[in-house]
mmCIF file with all atom_site columns, C-alpha atoms in Angstrom:
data_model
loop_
_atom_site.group_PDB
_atom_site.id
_atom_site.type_symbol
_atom_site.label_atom_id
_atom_site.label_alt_id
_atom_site.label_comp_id
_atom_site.label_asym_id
_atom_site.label_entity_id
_atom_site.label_seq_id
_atom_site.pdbx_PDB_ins_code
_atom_site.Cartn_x
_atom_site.Cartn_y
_atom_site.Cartn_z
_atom_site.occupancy
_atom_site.B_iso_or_equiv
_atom_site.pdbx_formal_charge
_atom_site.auth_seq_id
_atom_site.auth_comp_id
_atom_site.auth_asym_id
_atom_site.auth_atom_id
_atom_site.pdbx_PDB_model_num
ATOM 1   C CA . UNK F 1 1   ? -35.009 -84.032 57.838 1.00 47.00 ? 1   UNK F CA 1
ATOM 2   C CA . UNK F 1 2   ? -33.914 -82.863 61.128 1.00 56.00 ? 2   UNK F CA 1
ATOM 3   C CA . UNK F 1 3   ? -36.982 -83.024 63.786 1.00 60.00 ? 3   UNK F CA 1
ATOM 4   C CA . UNK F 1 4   ? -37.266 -79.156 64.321 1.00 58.00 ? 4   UNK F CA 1
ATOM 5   C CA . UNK F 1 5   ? -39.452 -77.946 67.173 1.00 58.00 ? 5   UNK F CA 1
ATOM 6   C CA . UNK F 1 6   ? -42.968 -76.488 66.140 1.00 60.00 ? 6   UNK F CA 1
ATOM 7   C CA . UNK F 1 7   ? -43.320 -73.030 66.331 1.00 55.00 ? 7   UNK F CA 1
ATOM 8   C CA . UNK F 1 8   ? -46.507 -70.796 67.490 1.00 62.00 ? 8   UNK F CA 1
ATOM 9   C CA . UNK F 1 9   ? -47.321 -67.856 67.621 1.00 60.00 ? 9   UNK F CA 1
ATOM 10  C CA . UNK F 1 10  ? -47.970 -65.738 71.183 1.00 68.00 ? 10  UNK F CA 1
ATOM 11  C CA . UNK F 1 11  ? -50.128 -63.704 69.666 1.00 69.00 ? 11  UNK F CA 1
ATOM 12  C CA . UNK F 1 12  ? -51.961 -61.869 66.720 1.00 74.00 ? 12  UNK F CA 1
ATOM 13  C CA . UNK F 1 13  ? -49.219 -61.708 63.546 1.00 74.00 ? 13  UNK F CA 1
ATOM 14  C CA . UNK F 1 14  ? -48.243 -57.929 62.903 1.00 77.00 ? 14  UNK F CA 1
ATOM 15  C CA . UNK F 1 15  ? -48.213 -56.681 59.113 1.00 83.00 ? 15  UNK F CA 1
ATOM 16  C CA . UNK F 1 16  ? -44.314 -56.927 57.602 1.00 82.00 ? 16  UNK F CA 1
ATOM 17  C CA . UNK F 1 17  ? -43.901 -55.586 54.291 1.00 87.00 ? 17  UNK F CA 1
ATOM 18  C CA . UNK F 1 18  ? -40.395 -54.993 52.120 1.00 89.00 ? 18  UNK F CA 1
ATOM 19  C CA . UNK F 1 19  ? -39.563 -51.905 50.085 1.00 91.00 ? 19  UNK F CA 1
ATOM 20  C CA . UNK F 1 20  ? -37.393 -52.150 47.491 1.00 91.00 ? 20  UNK F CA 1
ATOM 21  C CA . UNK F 1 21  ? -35.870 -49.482 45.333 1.00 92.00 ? 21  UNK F CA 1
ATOM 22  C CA . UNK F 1 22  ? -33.911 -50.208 42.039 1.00 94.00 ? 22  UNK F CA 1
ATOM 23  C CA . UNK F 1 23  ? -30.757 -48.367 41.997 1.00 93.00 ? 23  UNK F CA 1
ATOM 24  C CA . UNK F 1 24  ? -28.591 -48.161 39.000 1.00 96.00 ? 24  UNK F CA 1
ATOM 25  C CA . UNK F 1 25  ? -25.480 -48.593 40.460 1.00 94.00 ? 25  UNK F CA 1
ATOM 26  C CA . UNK F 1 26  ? -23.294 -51.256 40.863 1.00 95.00 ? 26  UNK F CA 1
ATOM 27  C CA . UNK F 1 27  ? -24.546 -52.899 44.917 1.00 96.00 ? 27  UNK F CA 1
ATOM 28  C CA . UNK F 1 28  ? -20.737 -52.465 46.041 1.00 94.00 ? 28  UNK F CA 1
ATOM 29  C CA . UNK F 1 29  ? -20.163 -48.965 45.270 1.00 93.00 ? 29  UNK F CA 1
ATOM 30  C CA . UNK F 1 30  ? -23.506 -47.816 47.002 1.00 92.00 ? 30  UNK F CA 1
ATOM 31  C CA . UNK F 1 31  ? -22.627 -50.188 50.016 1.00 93.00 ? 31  UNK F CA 1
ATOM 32  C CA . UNK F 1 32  ? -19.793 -47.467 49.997 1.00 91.00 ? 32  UNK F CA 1
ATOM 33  C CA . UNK F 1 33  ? -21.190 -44.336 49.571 1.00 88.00 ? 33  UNK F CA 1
ATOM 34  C CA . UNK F 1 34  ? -23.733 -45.311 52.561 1.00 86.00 ? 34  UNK F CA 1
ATOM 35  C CA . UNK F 1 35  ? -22.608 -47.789 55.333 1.00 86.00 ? 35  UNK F CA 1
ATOM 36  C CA . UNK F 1 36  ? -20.299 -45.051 57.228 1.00 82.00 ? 36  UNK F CA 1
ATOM 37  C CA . UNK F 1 37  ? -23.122 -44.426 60.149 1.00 78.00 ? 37  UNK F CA 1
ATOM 38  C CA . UNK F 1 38  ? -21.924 -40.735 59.860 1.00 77.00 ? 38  UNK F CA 1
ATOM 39  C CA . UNK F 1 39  ? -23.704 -40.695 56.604 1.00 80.00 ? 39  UNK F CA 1
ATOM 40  C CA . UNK F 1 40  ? -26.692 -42.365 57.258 1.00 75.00 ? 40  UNK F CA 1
ATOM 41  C CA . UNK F 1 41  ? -28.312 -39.173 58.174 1.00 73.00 ? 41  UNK F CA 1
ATOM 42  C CA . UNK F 1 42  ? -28.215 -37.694 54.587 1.00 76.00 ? 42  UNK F CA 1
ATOM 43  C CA . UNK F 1 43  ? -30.306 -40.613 52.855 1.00 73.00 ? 43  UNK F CA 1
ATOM 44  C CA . UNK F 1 44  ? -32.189 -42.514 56.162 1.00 72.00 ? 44  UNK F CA 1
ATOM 45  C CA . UNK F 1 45  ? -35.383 -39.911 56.702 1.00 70.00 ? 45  UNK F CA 1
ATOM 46  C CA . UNK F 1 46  ? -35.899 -40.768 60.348 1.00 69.00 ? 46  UNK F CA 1
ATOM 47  C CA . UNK F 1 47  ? -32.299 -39.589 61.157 1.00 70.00 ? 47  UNK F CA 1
ATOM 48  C CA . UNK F 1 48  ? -32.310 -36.550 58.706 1.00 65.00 ? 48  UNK F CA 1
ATOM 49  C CA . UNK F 1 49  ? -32.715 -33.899 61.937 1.00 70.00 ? 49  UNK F CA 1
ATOM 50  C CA . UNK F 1 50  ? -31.415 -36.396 64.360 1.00 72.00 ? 50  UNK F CA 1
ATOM 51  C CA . UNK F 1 51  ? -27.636 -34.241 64.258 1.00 81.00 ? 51  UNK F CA 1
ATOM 52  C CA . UNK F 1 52  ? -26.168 -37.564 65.530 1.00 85.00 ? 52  UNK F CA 1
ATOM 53  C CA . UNK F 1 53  ? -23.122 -37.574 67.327 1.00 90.00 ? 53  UNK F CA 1
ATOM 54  C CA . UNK F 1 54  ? -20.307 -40.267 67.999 1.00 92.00 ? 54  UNK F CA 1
ATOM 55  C CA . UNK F 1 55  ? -21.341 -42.118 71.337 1.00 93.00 ? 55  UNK F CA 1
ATOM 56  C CA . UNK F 1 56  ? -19.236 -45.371 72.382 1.00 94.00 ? 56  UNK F CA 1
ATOM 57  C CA . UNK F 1 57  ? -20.453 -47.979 70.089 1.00 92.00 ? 57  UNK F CA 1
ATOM 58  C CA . UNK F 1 58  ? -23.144 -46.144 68.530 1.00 92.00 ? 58  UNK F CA 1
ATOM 59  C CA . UNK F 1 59  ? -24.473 -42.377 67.400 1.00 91.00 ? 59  UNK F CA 1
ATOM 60  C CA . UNK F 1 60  ? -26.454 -39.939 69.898 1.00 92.00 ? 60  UNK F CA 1
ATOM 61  C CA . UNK F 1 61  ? -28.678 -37.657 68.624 1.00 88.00 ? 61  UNK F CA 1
ATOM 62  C CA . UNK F 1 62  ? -32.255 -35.961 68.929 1.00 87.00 ? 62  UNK F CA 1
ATOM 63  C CA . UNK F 1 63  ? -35.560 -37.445 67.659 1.00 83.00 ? 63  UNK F CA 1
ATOM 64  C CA . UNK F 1 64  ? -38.904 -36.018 67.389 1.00 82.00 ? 64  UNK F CA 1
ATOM 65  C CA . UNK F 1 65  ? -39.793 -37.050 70.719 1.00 84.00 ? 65  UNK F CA 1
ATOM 66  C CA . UNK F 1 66  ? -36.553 -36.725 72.411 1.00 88.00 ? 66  UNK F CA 1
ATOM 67  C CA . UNK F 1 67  ? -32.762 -38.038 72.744 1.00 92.00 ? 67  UNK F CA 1
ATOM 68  C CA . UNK F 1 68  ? -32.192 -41.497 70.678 1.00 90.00 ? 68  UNK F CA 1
ATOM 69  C CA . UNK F 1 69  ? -29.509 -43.551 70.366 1.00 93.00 ? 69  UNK F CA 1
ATOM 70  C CA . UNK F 1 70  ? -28.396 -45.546 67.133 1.00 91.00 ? 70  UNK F CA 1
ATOM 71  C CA . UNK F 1 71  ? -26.407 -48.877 66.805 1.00 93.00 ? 71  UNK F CA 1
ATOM 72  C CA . UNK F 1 72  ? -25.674 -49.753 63.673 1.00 89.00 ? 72  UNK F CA 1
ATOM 73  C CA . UNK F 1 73  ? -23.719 -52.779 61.923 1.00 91.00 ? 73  UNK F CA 1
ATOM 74  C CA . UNK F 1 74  ? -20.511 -52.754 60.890 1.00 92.00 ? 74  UNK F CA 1
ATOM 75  C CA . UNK F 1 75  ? -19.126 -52.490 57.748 1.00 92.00 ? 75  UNK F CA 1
ATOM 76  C CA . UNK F 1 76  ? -19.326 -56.209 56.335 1.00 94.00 ? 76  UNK F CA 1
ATOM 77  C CA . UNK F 1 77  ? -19.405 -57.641 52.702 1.00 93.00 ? 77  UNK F CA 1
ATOM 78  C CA . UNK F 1 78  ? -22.670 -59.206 52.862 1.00 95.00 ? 78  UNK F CA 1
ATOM 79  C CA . UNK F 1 79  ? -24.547 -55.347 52.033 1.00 95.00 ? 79  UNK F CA 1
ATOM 80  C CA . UNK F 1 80  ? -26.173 -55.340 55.513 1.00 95.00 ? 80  UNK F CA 1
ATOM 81  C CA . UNK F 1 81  ? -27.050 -51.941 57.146 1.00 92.00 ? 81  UNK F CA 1
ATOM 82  C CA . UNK F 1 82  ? -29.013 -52.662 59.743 1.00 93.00 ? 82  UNK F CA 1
ATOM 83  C CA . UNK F 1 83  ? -29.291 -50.201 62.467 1.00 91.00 ? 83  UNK F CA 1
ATOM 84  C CA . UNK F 1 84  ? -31.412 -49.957 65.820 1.00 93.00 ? 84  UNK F CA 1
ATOM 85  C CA . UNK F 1 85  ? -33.165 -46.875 67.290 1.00 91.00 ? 85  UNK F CA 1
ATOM 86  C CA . UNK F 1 86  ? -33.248 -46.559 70.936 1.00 93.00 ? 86  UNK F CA 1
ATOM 87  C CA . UNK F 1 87  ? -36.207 -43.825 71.147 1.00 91.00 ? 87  UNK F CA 1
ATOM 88  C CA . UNK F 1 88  ? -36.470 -44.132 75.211 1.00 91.00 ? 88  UNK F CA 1
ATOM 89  C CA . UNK F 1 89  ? -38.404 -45.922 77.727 1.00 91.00 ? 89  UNK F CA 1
ATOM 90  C CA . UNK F 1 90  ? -37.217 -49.207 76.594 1.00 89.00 ? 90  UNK F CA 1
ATOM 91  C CA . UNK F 1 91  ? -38.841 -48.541 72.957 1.00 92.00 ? 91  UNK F CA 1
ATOM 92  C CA . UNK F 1 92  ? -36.009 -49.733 70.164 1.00 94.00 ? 92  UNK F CA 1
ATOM 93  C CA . UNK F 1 93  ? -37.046 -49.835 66.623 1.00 91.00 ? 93  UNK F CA 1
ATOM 94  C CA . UNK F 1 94  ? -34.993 -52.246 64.500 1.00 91.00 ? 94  UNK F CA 1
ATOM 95  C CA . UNK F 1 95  ? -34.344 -51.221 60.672 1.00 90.00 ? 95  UNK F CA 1
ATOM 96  C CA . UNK F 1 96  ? -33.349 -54.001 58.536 1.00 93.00 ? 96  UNK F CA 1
ATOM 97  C CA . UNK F 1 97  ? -31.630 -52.877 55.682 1.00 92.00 ? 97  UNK F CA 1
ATOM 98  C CA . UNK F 1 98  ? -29.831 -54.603 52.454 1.00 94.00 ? 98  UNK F CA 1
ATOM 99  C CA . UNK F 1 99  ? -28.052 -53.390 49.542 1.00 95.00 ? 99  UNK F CA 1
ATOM 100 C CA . UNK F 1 100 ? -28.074 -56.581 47.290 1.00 95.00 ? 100 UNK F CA 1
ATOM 101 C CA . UNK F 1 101 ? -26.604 -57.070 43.857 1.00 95.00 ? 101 UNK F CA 1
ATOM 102 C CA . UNK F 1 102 ? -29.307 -57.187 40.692 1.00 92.00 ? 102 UNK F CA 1
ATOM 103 C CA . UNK F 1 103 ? -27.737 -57.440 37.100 1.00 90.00 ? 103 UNK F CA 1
ATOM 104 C CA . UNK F 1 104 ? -25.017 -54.795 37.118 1.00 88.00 ? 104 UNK F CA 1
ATOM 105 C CA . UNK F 1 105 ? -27.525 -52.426 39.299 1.00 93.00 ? 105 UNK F CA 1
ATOM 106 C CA . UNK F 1 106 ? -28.550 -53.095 42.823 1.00 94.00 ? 106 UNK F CA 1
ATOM 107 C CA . UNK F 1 107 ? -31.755 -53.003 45.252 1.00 93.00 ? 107 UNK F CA 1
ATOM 108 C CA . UNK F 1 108 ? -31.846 -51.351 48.465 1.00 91.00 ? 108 UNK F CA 1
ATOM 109 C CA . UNK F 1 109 ? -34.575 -53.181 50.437 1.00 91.00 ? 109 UNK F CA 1
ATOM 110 C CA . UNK F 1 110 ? -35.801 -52.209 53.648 1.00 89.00 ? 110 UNK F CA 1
ATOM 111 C CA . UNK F 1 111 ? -38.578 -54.157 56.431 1.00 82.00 ? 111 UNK F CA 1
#
């Protein structure tokens, strides 16, 4: 085994949890219907009122507390749909997001 360097933390550990939701649909087809970031807005509930706009490499839009900026992914086969949220003053909130394949279905699993 490779001598990897030890790791520790800096400080106290912060609560992570996953949420998964079963989808019966094959994973490729929603992948589809939901990685085009103009979309997003219609099933991600922090971007619902956000009226994002087209901005370079990502969207511009308005957040509760102001203008945001989102960068999201690109389109890839691996079901990823990550996306960050620049809310201002150096704040970005980072949104991992999977579609992955279950038995003919699919999960969509966020955190």
């Amino acid at each position: 085994m490779a001598n990897l360097p030890q790791v520790t933390a800096a400080g106290p550990m912060l609560e992570a949890r996953t949420i998964s939701v079963a989808i019966d649909c094959p994973a490729d087809a929603l992948y589809e219907r939901f990685w085009r970031p103009e979309r997003f807005a219609l099933w991600a509930s922090g971007l619902s009122a956000a009226g994002l706009e087209p901005d370079g490499d990502g969207w511009r839009g308005q957040g509760p507390d102001g203008p945001i900026r989102v960068v999201f992914t690109p389109r890839n086969g691996l079901g990823v749909l990550d996306h960050r949220v620049d809310i201002g003053e150096g704040r970005i909130v980072s949104i991992p997001l999977r579609i992955v394949a279950a038995d003919g279905a699919c999960l969509a699993q966020e955190g």
